[in-house]
Amino acid sequence: MFRRMGLCCKTFFQWIGVLWQLLYGVWRVSKLPRPIVSIFGGARIAGDDVYFHKAHELGQRLVELDISVLTGGGPGIMEAASCGAIVPKQGKARMMGIGVTDLGEKPNQCVQEYFELNYFFARKWLLTRFSSAFVVFPGGFGTLDELSEVITLIQTKKLKRVPIVLFGVEYWGHFMQWLKMEALKRGTISQEDLDLFTLTDDLEQVFCLIRDECKVGP
Amino acid sequence: MKRWFFEAVRALWISIKSGLQIVRGVYRLSRLSQPIVSVFGGRGAYEGGKYAEMASDLSRRCAKEGMSVITGGGPGIMEAANCGAYEEAEDKKRATLGIGVTGVDDDFVNPCAPVLKVENFFARKWLLTRYSCGFVLFPGGVGTMNELFEVLDLIKLRKMKRVPVILIGSSYWKDLIEWYQHAYEYEFITLPLVSAFIITDDVGEAMQVLLNWCPEESINK
């Protein structure tokens, strides 16, 4: 009996900690000028990889178009995107990283606005809630987690329909095959939801998709 | 007024609501018989109900060993798992629980388990992942995949203690495994396949793993 009440109280106080973090995060992220594009990707990628350069270029061109860039603030693809997105003085776009404590990862050297949260779900919530497009570079568990969370939220209409771009045809090939061959065939995902995301290797196509949704530029 | 103010008020409202729902959920979970096993899976009965039968079989065996089964509370695999545990358990009130999300399958009534509805997906995942001693995943769509990778991510980054993750249906997960190997070669994933999860077609084997891992666990300790 008392143990059970103790457990509930513990959860309650834990949640109060979460609440402050969420509020602080929302305050920071909602000060970013819209539109916002989130870039996800793996932390373990070398600086001479082709995806690294592509992420760098993408970040750079997004900021030039006055689109703010939101990343996980870590190394790898996140670093490439933020290094590209170092903001020129005249623009109003900003770049922000949201990290998680106790990972042993330092924030990368390029990120200009950075804060850390204790919980992964809080980070994901903030990374997905305010964005008008998602670009997913090759990555591991965390990236897959974020990608599938976005699709689930759109499927269940908890998030409005936004474009999701999977970058790297070769890397995501097997994954798309799994979705098409197994998941679609057995009806665990609908064709409508598959149409949400685009598999590409071409930055130009990424821009044209994002611009349609963000309603900026020509 | 500034936009951040409205956003913050909205976030405050959402977090207070889901905080209360989580505390309520933890209370309900602590009343279940311990330990707790989570069963994830899709909303359909795939391949003529083959996987649904396996889910039902697995949760029957869990209930026989005094474990309780929690699911997402929806139709398909989740319903089958709930029903298996409910039918087999001696103490039916403490055998099983579903944790659903409002706005998804609202008109579905689970015949076997009480379903606790929470507002947000993160609250549901908090309740489904934090208090279980093992995860069993049946074929499912992106929601199932999301839960799988969230668990793996949290385990890899030591935000959660190591628990067994069991995938059932080797033919269904085959292409995803291929992708996994590919990503492992690229070094995006550092956890080798054998230590990440167990893939099997045999409910007995899954049960053996759970029995080796779970018996002493309880969230009421």
mmCIF file with all atom_site columns, C-alpha atoms in Angstrom, chain B residues 41-221:
data_model
loop_
_atom_site.group_PDB
_atom_site.id
_atom_site.type_symbol
_atom_site.label_atom_id
_atom_site.label_alt_id
_atom_site.label_comp_id
_atom_site.label_asym_id
_atom_site.label_entity_id
_atom_site.label_seq_id
_atom_site.pdbx_PDB_ins_code
_atom_site.Cartn_x
_atom_site.Cartn_y
_atom_site.Cartn_z
_atom_site.occupancy
_atom_site.B_iso_or_equiv
_atom_site.pdbx_formal_charge
_atom_site.auth_seq_id
_atom_site.auth_comp_id
_atom_site.auth_asym_id
_atom_site.auth_atom_id
_atom_site.pdbx_PDB_model_num
ATOM 1   C CA . GLY B 1 41  ? 1.967   -5.441  -32.479 1.00 0.00 ? 41  GLY B CA 1
ATOM 2   C CA . GLY B 1 42  ? -0.161  -4.125  -35.288 1.00 0.00 ? 42  GLY B CA 1
ATOM 3   C CA . ARG B 1 43  ? -3.888  -3.509  -35.493 1.00 0.00 ? 43  ARG B CA 1
ATOM 4   C CA . GLY B 1 44  ? -4.700  -6.315  -37.909 1.00 0.00 ? 44  GLY B CA 1
ATOM 5   C CA . ALA B 1 45  ? -4.818  -10.092 -37.719 1.00 0.00 ? 45  ALA B CA 1
ATOM 6   C CA . TYR B 1 46  ? -2.131  -10.893 -40.266 1.00 0.00 ? 46  TYR B CA 1
ATOM 7   C CA . GLU B 1 47  ? -1.829  -14.097 -42.283 1.00 0.00 ? 47  GLU B CA 1
ATOM 8   C CA . GLY B 1 48  ? -5.143  -15.545 -41.252 1.00 0.00 ? 48  GLY B CA 1
ATOM 9   C CA . GLY B 1 49  ? -4.659  -14.762 -37.589 1.00 0.00 ? 49  GLY B CA 1
ATOM 10  C CA . LYS B 1 50  ? -1.450  -16.751 -37.254 1.00 0.00 ? 50  LYS B CA 1
ATOM 11  C CA . TYR B 1 51  ? 0.350   -14.061 -35.321 1.00 0.00 ? 51  TYR B CA 1
ATOM 12  C CA . ALA B 1 52  ? -2.705  -13.204 -33.267 1.00 0.00 ? 52  ALA B CA 1
ATOM 13  C CA . GLU B 1 53  ? -2.868  -16.823 -32.148 1.00 0.00 ? 53  GLU B CA 1
ATOM 14  C CA . MET B 1 54  ? 0.794   -16.769 -31.209 1.00 0.00 ? 54  MET B CA 1
ATOM 15  C CA . ALA B 1 55  ? 0.265   -13.574 -29.222 1.00 0.00 ? 55  ALA B CA 1
ATOM 16  C CA . SER B 1 56  ? -2.631  -15.139 -27.423 1.00 0.00 ? 56  SER B CA 1
ATOM 17  C CA . ASP B 1 57  ? -0.590  -18.268 -26.720 1.00 0.00 ? 57  ASP B CA 1
ATOM 18  C CA . LEU B 1 58  ? 2.317   -16.253 -25.374 1.00 0.00 ? 58  LEU B CA 1
ATOM 19  C CA . SER B 1 59  ? 0.205   -14.210 -23.005 1.00 0.00 ? 59  SER B CA 1
ATOM 20  C CA . ARG B 1 60  ? -1.550  -17.362 -21.799 1.00 0.00 ? 60  ARG B CA 1
ATOM 21  C CA . ARG B 1 61  ? 1.813   -18.779 -20.796 1.00 0.00 ? 61  ARG B CA 1
ATOM 22  C CA . CYS B 1 62  ? 2.773   -15.484 -19.176 1.00 0.00 ? 62  CYS B CA 1
ATOM 23  C CA . ALA B 1 63  ? -0.423  -15.457 -17.168 1.00 0.00 ? 63  ALA B CA 1
ATOM 24  C CA . LYS B 1 64  ? 0.208   -19.042 -16.081 1.00 0.00 ? 64  LYS B CA 1
ATOM 25  C CA . GLU B 1 65  ? 3.580   -17.988 -14.696 1.00 0.00 ? 65  GLU B CA 1
ATOM 26  C CA . GLY B 1 66  ? 1.971   -15.124 -12.792 1.00 0.00 ? 66  GLY B CA 1
ATOM 27  C CA . MET B 1 67  ? 3.166   -12.377 -15.100 1.00 0.00 ? 67  MET B CA 1
ATOM 28  C CA . SER B 1 68  ? 0.844   -9.704  -16.364 1.00 0.00 ? 68  SER B CA 1
ATOM 29  C CA . VAL B 1 69  ? 0.650   -8.490  -19.955 1.00 0.00 ? 69  VAL B CA 1
ATOM 30  C CA . ILE B 1 70  ? 0.252   -4.880  -21.036 1.00 0.00 ? 70  ILE B CA 1
ATOM 31  C CA . THR B 1 71  ? -0.493  -3.819  -24.594 1.00 0.00 ? 71  THR B CA 1
ATOM 32  C CA . GLY B 1 72  ? -1.520  -0.772  -26.578 1.00 0.00 ? 72  GLY B CA 1
ATOM 33  C CA . GLY B 1 73  ? -5.170  -1.632  -26.015 1.00 0.00 ? 73  GLY B CA 1
ATOM 34  C CA . GLY B 1 74  ? -6.193  -1.686  -29.679 1.00 0.00 ? 74  GLY B CA 1
ATOM 35  C CA . PRO B 1 75  ? -7.560  -4.407  -31.967 1.00 0.00 ? 75  PRO B CA 1
ATOM 36  C CA . GLY B 1 76  ? -5.576  -7.162  -33.680 1.00 0.00 ? 76  GLY B CA 1
ATOM 37  C CA . ILE B 1 77  ? -2.452  -8.440  -31.928 1.00 0.00 ? 77  ILE B CA 1
ATOM 38  C CA . MET B 1 78  ? -3.051  -6.254  -28.904 1.00 0.00 ? 78  MET B CA 1
ATOM 39  C CA . GLU B 1 79  ? -6.553  -7.578  -28.392 1.00 0.00 ? 79  GLU B CA 1
ATOM 40  C CA . ALA B 1 80  ? -5.368  -11.171 -28.810 1.00 0.00 ? 80  ALA B CA 1
ATOM 41  C CA . ALA B 1 81  ? -2.645  -10.701 -26.201 1.00 0.00 ? 81  ALA B CA 1
ATOM 42  C CA . ASN B 1 82  ? -5.077  -9.112  -23.745 1.00 0.00 ? 82  ASN B CA 1
ATOM 43  C CA . CYS B 1 83  ? -7.600  -11.883 -24.200 1.00 0.00 ? 83  CYS B CA 1
ATOM 44  C CA . GLY B 1 84  ? -5.055  -14.669 -23.778 1.00 0.00 ? 84  GLY B CA 1
ATOM 45  C CA . ALA B 1 85  ? -3.880  -13.295 -20.462 1.00 0.00 ? 85  ALA B CA 1
ATOM 46  C CA . TYR B 1 86  ? -7.391  -12.598 -19.257 1.00 0.00 ? 86  TYR B CA 1
ATOM 47  C CA . GLU B 1 87  ? -8.673  -16.083 -20.007 1.00 0.00 ? 87  GLU B CA 1
ATOM 48  C CA . GLU B 1 88  ? -5.800  -17.902 -18.387 1.00 0.00 ? 88  GLU B CA 1
ATOM 49  C CA . ALA B 1 89  ? -5.163  -15.810 -15.278 1.00 0.00 ? 89  ALA B CA 1
ATOM 50  C CA . GLU B 1 90  ? -6.561  -16.780 -11.887 1.00 0.00 ? 90  GLU B CA 1
ATOM 51  C CA . ASP B 1 91  ? -6.856  -13.219 -10.658 1.00 0.00 ? 91  ASP B CA 1
ATOM 52  C CA . LYS B 1 92  ? -8.558  -11.704 -13.676 1.00 0.00 ? 92  LYS B CA 1
ATOM 53  C CA . LYS B 1 93  ? -8.615  -8.146  -12.362 1.00 0.00 ? 93  LYS B CA 1
ATOM 54  C CA . ARG B 1 94  ? -4.852  -7.998  -12.117 1.00 0.00 ? 94  ARG B CA 1
ATOM 55  C CA . ALA B 1 95  ? -3.959  -9.923  -15.263 1.00 0.00 ? 95  ALA B CA 1
ATOM 56  C CA . THR B 1 96  ? -3.819  -7.408  -18.058 1.00 0.00 ? 96  THR B CA 1
ATOM 57  C CA . LEU B 1 97  ? -4.163  -3.770  -19.069 1.00 0.00 ? 97  LEU B CA 1
ATOM 58  C CA . GLY B 1 98  ? -4.332  -1.821  -22.299 1.00 0.00 ? 98  GLY B CA 1
ATOM 59  C CA . ILE B 1 99  ? -2.961  1.687   -22.664 1.00 0.00 ? 99  ILE B CA 1
ATOM 60  C CA . GLY B 1 100 ? -4.531  3.505   -25.586 1.00 0.00 ? 100 GLY B CA 1
ATOM 61  C CA . VAL B 1 101 ? -4.370  6.965   -27.068 1.00 0.00 ? 101 VAL B CA 1
ATOM 62  C CA . THR B 1 102 ? -7.419  9.180   -27.442 1.00 0.00 ? 102 THR B CA 1
ATOM 63  C CA . GLY B 1 103 ? -8.392  9.783   -31.038 1.00 0.00 ? 103 GLY B CA 1
ATOM 64  C CA . VAL B 1 104 ? -7.083  6.423   -32.249 1.00 0.00 ? 104 VAL B CA 1
ATOM 65  C CA . ASP B 1 105 ? -9.577  3.544   -32.472 1.00 0.00 ? 105 ASP B CA 1
ATOM 66  C CA . ASP B 1 106 ? -12.001 5.446   -30.292 1.00 0.00 ? 106 ASP B CA 1
ATOM 67  C CA . ASP B 1 107 ? -14.960 3.252   -31.149 1.00 0.00 ? 107 ASP B CA 1
ATOM 68  C CA . PHE B 1 108 ? -13.110 0.002   -30.496 1.00 0.00 ? 108 PHE B CA 1
ATOM 69  C CA . VAL B 1 109 ? -14.123 -1.680  -27.250 1.00 0.00 ? 109 VAL B CA 1
ATOM 70  C CA . ASN B 1 110 ? -11.582 -4.137  -25.906 1.00 0.00 ? 110 ASN B CA 1
ATOM 71  C CA . PRO B 1 111 ? -13.505 -7.224  -24.772 1.00 0.00 ? 111 PRO B CA 1
ATOM 72  C CA . CYS B 1 112 ? -10.892 -8.538  -22.350 1.00 0.00 ? 112 CYS B CA 1
ATOM 73  C CA . ALA B 1 113 ? -8.935  -5.738  -20.749 1.00 0.00 ? 113 ALA B CA 1
ATOM 74  C CA . PRO B 1 114 ? -9.654  -2.352  -19.222 1.00 0.00 ? 114 PRO B CA 1
ATOM 75  C CA . VAL B 1 115 ? -8.141  0.308   -21.450 1.00 0.00 ? 115 VAL B CA 1
ATOM 76  C CA . LEU B 1 116 ? -6.610  3.405   -19.964 1.00 0.00 ? 116 LEU B CA 1
ATOM 77  C CA . LYS B 1 117 ? -6.702  6.222   -22.489 1.00 0.00 ? 117 LYS B CA 1
ATOM 78  C CA . VAL B 1 118 ? -3.950  8.819   -22.424 1.00 0.00 ? 118 VAL B CA 1
ATOM 79  C CA . GLU B 1 119 ? -3.747  11.953  -24.499 1.00 0.00 ? 119 GLU B CA 1
ATOM 80  C CA . ASN B 1 120 ? -0.250  11.807  -25.978 1.00 0.00 ? 120 ASN B CA 1
ATOM 81  C CA . PHE B 1 121 ? 1.864   9.137   -27.555 1.00 0.00 ? 121 PHE B CA 1
ATOM 82  C CA . PHE B 1 122 ? 4.811   9.921   -25.324 1.00 0.00 ? 122 PHE B CA 1
ATOM 83  C CA . ALA B 1 123 ? 2.734   9.273   -22.195 1.00 0.00 ? 123 ALA B CA 1
ATOM 84  C CA . ARG B 1 124 ? 1.655   5.935   -23.624 1.00 0.00 ? 124 ARG B CA 1
ATOM 85  C CA . LYS B 1 125 ? 5.188   4.948   -24.483 1.00 0.00 ? 125 LYS B CA 1
ATOM 86  C CA . TRP B 1 126 ? 6.397   6.042   -21.048 1.00 0.00 ? 126 TRP B CA 1
ATOM 87  C CA . LEU B 1 127 ? 3.892   3.705   -19.438 1.00 0.00 ? 127 LEU B CA 1
ATOM 88  C CA . LEU B 1 128 ? 4.484   0.844   -21.871 1.00 0.00 ? 128 LEU B CA 1
ATOM 89  C CA . THR B 1 129 ? 8.284   0.877   -21.727 1.00 0.00 ? 129 THR B CA 1
ATOM 90  C CA . ARG B 1 130 ? 9.422   2.045   -18.307 1.00 0.00 ? 130 ARG B CA 1
ATOM 91  C CA . TYR B 1 131 ? 7.911   -0.575  -16.071 1.00 0.00 ? 131 TYR B CA 1
ATOM 92  C CA . SER B 1 132 ? 8.273   -3.793  -18.064 1.00 0.00 ? 132 SER B CA 1
ATOM 93  C CA . CYS B 1 133 ? 10.850  -6.526  -17.706 1.00 0.00 ? 133 CYS B CA 1
ATOM 94  C CA . GLY B 1 134 ? 10.614  -7.734  -21.307 1.00 0.00 ? 134 GLY B CA 1
ATOM 95  C CA . PHE B 1 135 ? 9.308   -6.687  -24.697 1.00 0.00 ? 135 PHE B CA 1
ATOM 96  C CA . VAL B 1 136 ? 7.735   -8.979  -27.251 1.00 0.00 ? 136 VAL B CA 1
ATOM 97  C CA . LEU B 1 137 ? 7.082   -7.534  -30.704 1.00 0.00 ? 137 LEU B CA 1
ATOM 98  C CA . PHE B 1 138 ? 4.724   -9.126  -33.174 1.00 0.00 ? 138 PHE B CA 1
ATOM 99  C CA . PRO B 1 139 ? 4.405   -7.902  -36.778 1.00 0.00 ? 139 PRO B CA 1
ATOM 100 C CA . GLY B 1 140 ? 3.142   -4.362  -36.929 1.00 0.00 ? 140 GLY B CA 1
ATOM 101 C CA . GLY B 1 141 ? 3.502   -1.073  -38.718 1.00 0.00 ? 141 GLY B CA 1
ATOM 102 C CA . VAL B 1 142 ? 5.428   2.067   -37.957 1.00 0.00 ? 142 VAL B CA 1
ATOM 103 C CA . GLY B 1 143 ? 3.967   2.380   -34.458 1.00 0.00 ? 143 GLY B CA 1
ATOM 104 C CA . THR B 1 144 ? 5.440   -0.983  -33.508 1.00 0.00 ? 144 THR B CA 1
ATOM 105 C CA . MET B 1 145 ? 8.690   -0.042  -35.178 1.00 0.00 ? 145 MET B CA 1
ATOM 106 C CA . ASN B 1 146 ? 8.755   3.206   -33.252 1.00 0.00 ? 146 ASN B CA 1
ATOM 107 C CA . GLU B 1 147 ? 8.456   1.355   -29.968 1.00 0.00 ? 147 GLU B CA 1
ATOM 108 C CA . LEU B 1 148 ? 11.157  -1.111  -31.015 1.00 0.00 ? 148 LEU B CA 1
ATOM 109 C CA . PHE B 1 149 ? 13.688  1.565   -31.883 1.00 0.00 ? 149 PHE B CA 1
ATOM 110 C CA . GLU B 1 150 ? 12.848  3.707   -28.892 1.00 0.00 ? 150 GLU B CA 1
ATOM 111 C CA . VAL B 1 151 ? 13.573  0.768   -26.602 1.00 0.00 ? 151 VAL B CA 1
ATOM 112 C CA . LEU B 1 152 ? 16.799  -0.087  -28.436 1.00 0.00 ? 152 LEU B CA 1
ATOM 113 C CA . ASP B 1 153 ? 17.913  3.534   -28.383 1.00 0.00 ? 153 ASP B CA 1
ATOM 114 C CA . LEU B 1 154 ? 17.264  3.908   -24.668 1.00 0.00 ? 154 LEU B CA 1
ATOM 115 C CA . ILE B 1 155 ? 19.074  0.645   -23.916 1.00 0.00 ? 155 ILE B CA 1
ATOM 116 C CA . LYS B 1 156 ? 22.055  1.541   -26.069 1.00 0.00 ? 156 LYS B CA 1
ATOM 117 C CA . LEU B 1 157 ? 22.435  4.973   -24.503 1.00 0.00 ? 157 LEU B CA 1
ATOM 118 C CA . ARG B 1 158 ? 22.002  3.511   -21.002 1.00 0.00 ? 158 ARG B CA 1
ATOM 119 C CA . LYS B 1 159 ? 18.891  5.526   -20.254 1.00 0.00 ? 159 LYS B CA 1
ATOM 120 C CA . MET B 1 160 ? 17.133  2.278   -19.429 1.00 0.00 ? 160 MET B CA 1
ATOM 121 C CA . LYS B 1 161 ? 18.365  -0.964  -17.945 1.00 0.00 ? 161 LYS B CA 1
ATOM 122 C CA . ARG B 1 162 ? 18.983  -3.910  -20.255 1.00 0.00 ? 162 ARG B CA 1
ATOM 123 C CA . VAL B 1 163 ? 15.899  -5.964  -20.958 1.00 0.00 ? 163 VAL B CA 1
ATOM 124 C CA . PRO B 1 164 ? 15.247  -8.661  -23.552 1.00 0.00 ? 164 PRO B CA 1
ATOM 125 C CA . VAL B 1 165 ? 13.648  -7.517  -26.814 1.00 0.00 ? 165 VAL B CA 1
ATOM 126 C CA . ILE B 1 166 ? 12.055  -10.374 -28.733 1.00 0.00 ? 166 ILE B CA 1
ATOM 127 C CA . LEU B 1 167 ? 10.858  -10.126 -32.337 1.00 0.00 ? 167 LEU B CA 1
ATOM 128 C CA . ILE B 1 168 ? 8.395   -12.769 -33.448 1.00 0.00 ? 168 ILE B CA 1
ATOM 129 C CA . GLY B 1 169 ? 7.860   -13.584 -37.120 1.00 0.00 ? 169 GLY B CA 1
ATOM 130 C CA . SER B 1 170 ? 11.238  -13.945 -38.828 1.00 0.00 ? 170 SER B CA 1
ATOM 131 C CA . SER B 1 171 ? 9.816   -13.694 -42.354 1.00 0.00 ? 171 SER B CA 1
ATOM 132 C CA . TYR B 1 172 ? 8.128   -10.384 -41.568 1.00 0.00 ? 172 TYR B CA 1
ATOM 133 C CA . TRP B 1 173 ? 11.186  -8.722  -40.043 1.00 0.00 ? 173 TRP B CA 1
ATOM 134 C CA . LYS B 1 174 ? 13.630  -10.087 -42.652 1.00 0.00 ? 174 LYS B CA 1
ATOM 135 C CA . ASP B 1 175 ? 14.078  -6.927  -44.721 1.00 0.00 ? 175 ASP B CA 1
ATOM 136 C CA . LEU B 1 176 ? 14.383  -4.760  -41.649 1.00 0.00 ? 176 LEU B CA 1
ATOM 137 C CA . ILE B 1 177 ? 17.143  -7.068  -40.408 1.00 0.00 ? 177 ILE B CA 1
ATOM 138 C CA . GLU B 1 178 ? 18.876  -6.678  -43.740 1.00 0.00 ? 178 GLU B CA 1
ATOM 139 C CA . TRP B 1 179 ? 18.727  -2.938  -43.328 1.00 0.00 ? 179 TRP B CA 1
ATOM 140 C CA . TYR B 1 180 ? 20.113  -3.375  -39.815 1.00 0.00 ? 180 TYR B CA 1
ATOM 141 C CA . GLN B 1 181 ? 23.112  -5.331  -41.110 1.00 0.00 ? 181 GLN B CA 1
ATOM 142 C CA . HIS B 1 182 ? 23.660  -2.672  -43.716 1.00 0.00 ? 182 HIS B CA 1
ATOM 143 C CA . ALA B 1 183 ? 23.605  0.087   -41.110 1.00 0.00 ? 183 ALA B CA 1
ATOM 144 C CA . TYR B 1 184 ? 25.927  -1.960  -38.911 1.00 0.00 ? 184 TYR B CA 1
ATOM 145 C CA . GLU B 1 185 ? 28.442  -2.192  -41.745 1.00 0.00 ? 185 GLU B CA 1
ATOM 146 C CA . TYR B 1 186 ? 28.197  1.568   -42.156 1.00 0.00 ? 186 TYR B CA 1
ATOM 147 C CA . GLU B 1 187 ? 28.840  1.854   -38.385 1.00 0.00 ? 187 GLU B CA 1
ATOM 148 C CA . PHE B 1 188 ? 25.723  3.891   -37.787 1.00 0.00 ? 188 PHE B CA 1
ATOM 149 C CA . ILE B 1 189 ? 24.703  1.163   -35.389 1.00 0.00 ? 189 ILE B CA 1
ATOM 150 C CA . THR B 1 190 ? 27.340  -0.114  -32.998 1.00 0.00 ? 190 THR B CA 1
ATOM 151 C CA . LEU B 1 191 ? 25.260  -2.800  -31.332 1.00 0.00 ? 191 LEU B CA 1
ATOM 152 C CA . PRO B 1 192 ? 25.666  -6.142  -33.152 1.00 0.00 ? 192 PRO B CA 1
ATOM 153 C CA . LEU B 1 193 ? 22.484  -7.876  -34.170 1.00 0.00 ? 193 LEU B CA 1
ATOM 154 C CA . VAL B 1 194 ? 22.790  -10.772 -31.729 1.00 0.00 ? 194 VAL B CA 1
ATOM 155 C CA . SER B 1 195 ? 22.964  -8.539  -28.678 1.00 0.00 ? 195 SER B CA 1
ATOM 156 C CA . ALA B 1 196 ? 20.234  -6.156  -29.848 1.00 0.00 ? 196 ALA B CA 1
ATOM 157 C CA . PHE B 1 197 ? 17.276  -8.488  -30.063 1.00 0.00 ? 197 PHE B CA 1
ATOM 158 C CA . ILE B 1 198 ? 16.181  -12.089 -30.366 1.00 0.00 ? 198 ILE B CA 1
ATOM 159 C CA . ILE B 1 199 ? 14.325  -13.162 -33.504 1.00 0.00 ? 199 ILE B CA 1
ATOM 160 C CA . THR B 1 200 ? 12.250  -16.285 -33.317 1.00 0.00 ? 200 THR B CA 1
ATOM 161 C CA . ASP B 1 201 ? 9.145   -17.996 -34.646 1.00 0.00 ? 201 ASP B CA 1
ATOM 162 C CA . ASP B 1 202 ? 8.685   -20.056 -31.541 1.00 0.00 ? 202 ASP B CA 1
ATOM 163 C CA . VAL B 1 203 ? 6.610   -18.833 -28.624 1.00 0.00 ? 203 VAL B CA 1
ATOM 164 C CA . GLY B 1 204 ? 8.254   -21.360 -26.308 1.00 0.00 ? 204 GLY B CA 1
ATOM 165 C CA . GLU B 1 205 ? 11.681  -19.901 -26.927 1.00 0.00 ? 205 GLU B CA 1
ATOM 166 C CA . ALA B 1 206 ? 10.419  -16.385 -26.256 1.00 0.00 ? 206 ALA B CA 1
ATOM 167 C CA . MET B 1 207 ? 8.829   -17.620 -23.057 1.00 0.00 ? 207 MET B CA 1
ATOM 168 C CA . GLN B 1 208 ? 12.100  -19.206 -21.946 1.00 0.00 ? 208 GLN B CA 1
ATOM 169 C CA . VAL B 1 209 ? 13.931  -15.908 -22.356 1.00 0.00 ? 209 VAL B CA 1
ATOM 170 C CA . LEU B 1 210 ? 11.277  -14.050 -20.393 1.00 0.00 ? 210 LEU B CA 1
ATOM 171 C CA . LEU B 1 211 ? 11.364  -16.651 -17.616 1.00 0.00 ? 211 LEU B CA 1
ATOM 172 C CA . ASN B 1 212 ? 15.136  -16.417 -17.351 1.00 0.00 ? 212 ASN B CA 1
ATOM 173 C CA . TRP B 1 213 ? 15.000  -12.680 -17.100 1.00 0.00 ? 213 TRP B CA 1
ATOM 174 C CA . CYS B 1 214 ? 11.900  -11.670 -15.261 1.00 0.00 ? 214 CYS B CA 1
ATOM 175 C CA . PRO B 1 215 ? 10.962  -13.616 -12.141 1.00 0.00 ? 215 PRO B CA 1
ATOM 176 C CA . GLU B 1 216 ? 12.373  -11.297 -9.472  1.00 0.00 ? 216 GLU B CA 1
ATOM 177 C CA . GLU B 1 217 ? 11.278  -8.047  -11.075 1.00 0.00 ? 217 GLU B CA 1
ATOM 178 C CA . SER B 1 218 ? 8.607   -5.890  -9.555  1.00 0.00 ? 218 SER B CA 1
ATOM 179 C CA . ILE B 1 219 ? 7.926   -2.177  -9.689  1.00 0.00 ? 219 ILE B CA 1
ATOM 180 C CA . ASN B 1 220 ? 6.559   -2.245  -6.153  1.00 0.00 ? 220 ASN B CA 1
ATOM 181 C CA . LYS B 1 221 ? 9.906   -3.039  -4.590  1.00 0.00 ? 221 LYS B CA 1
#
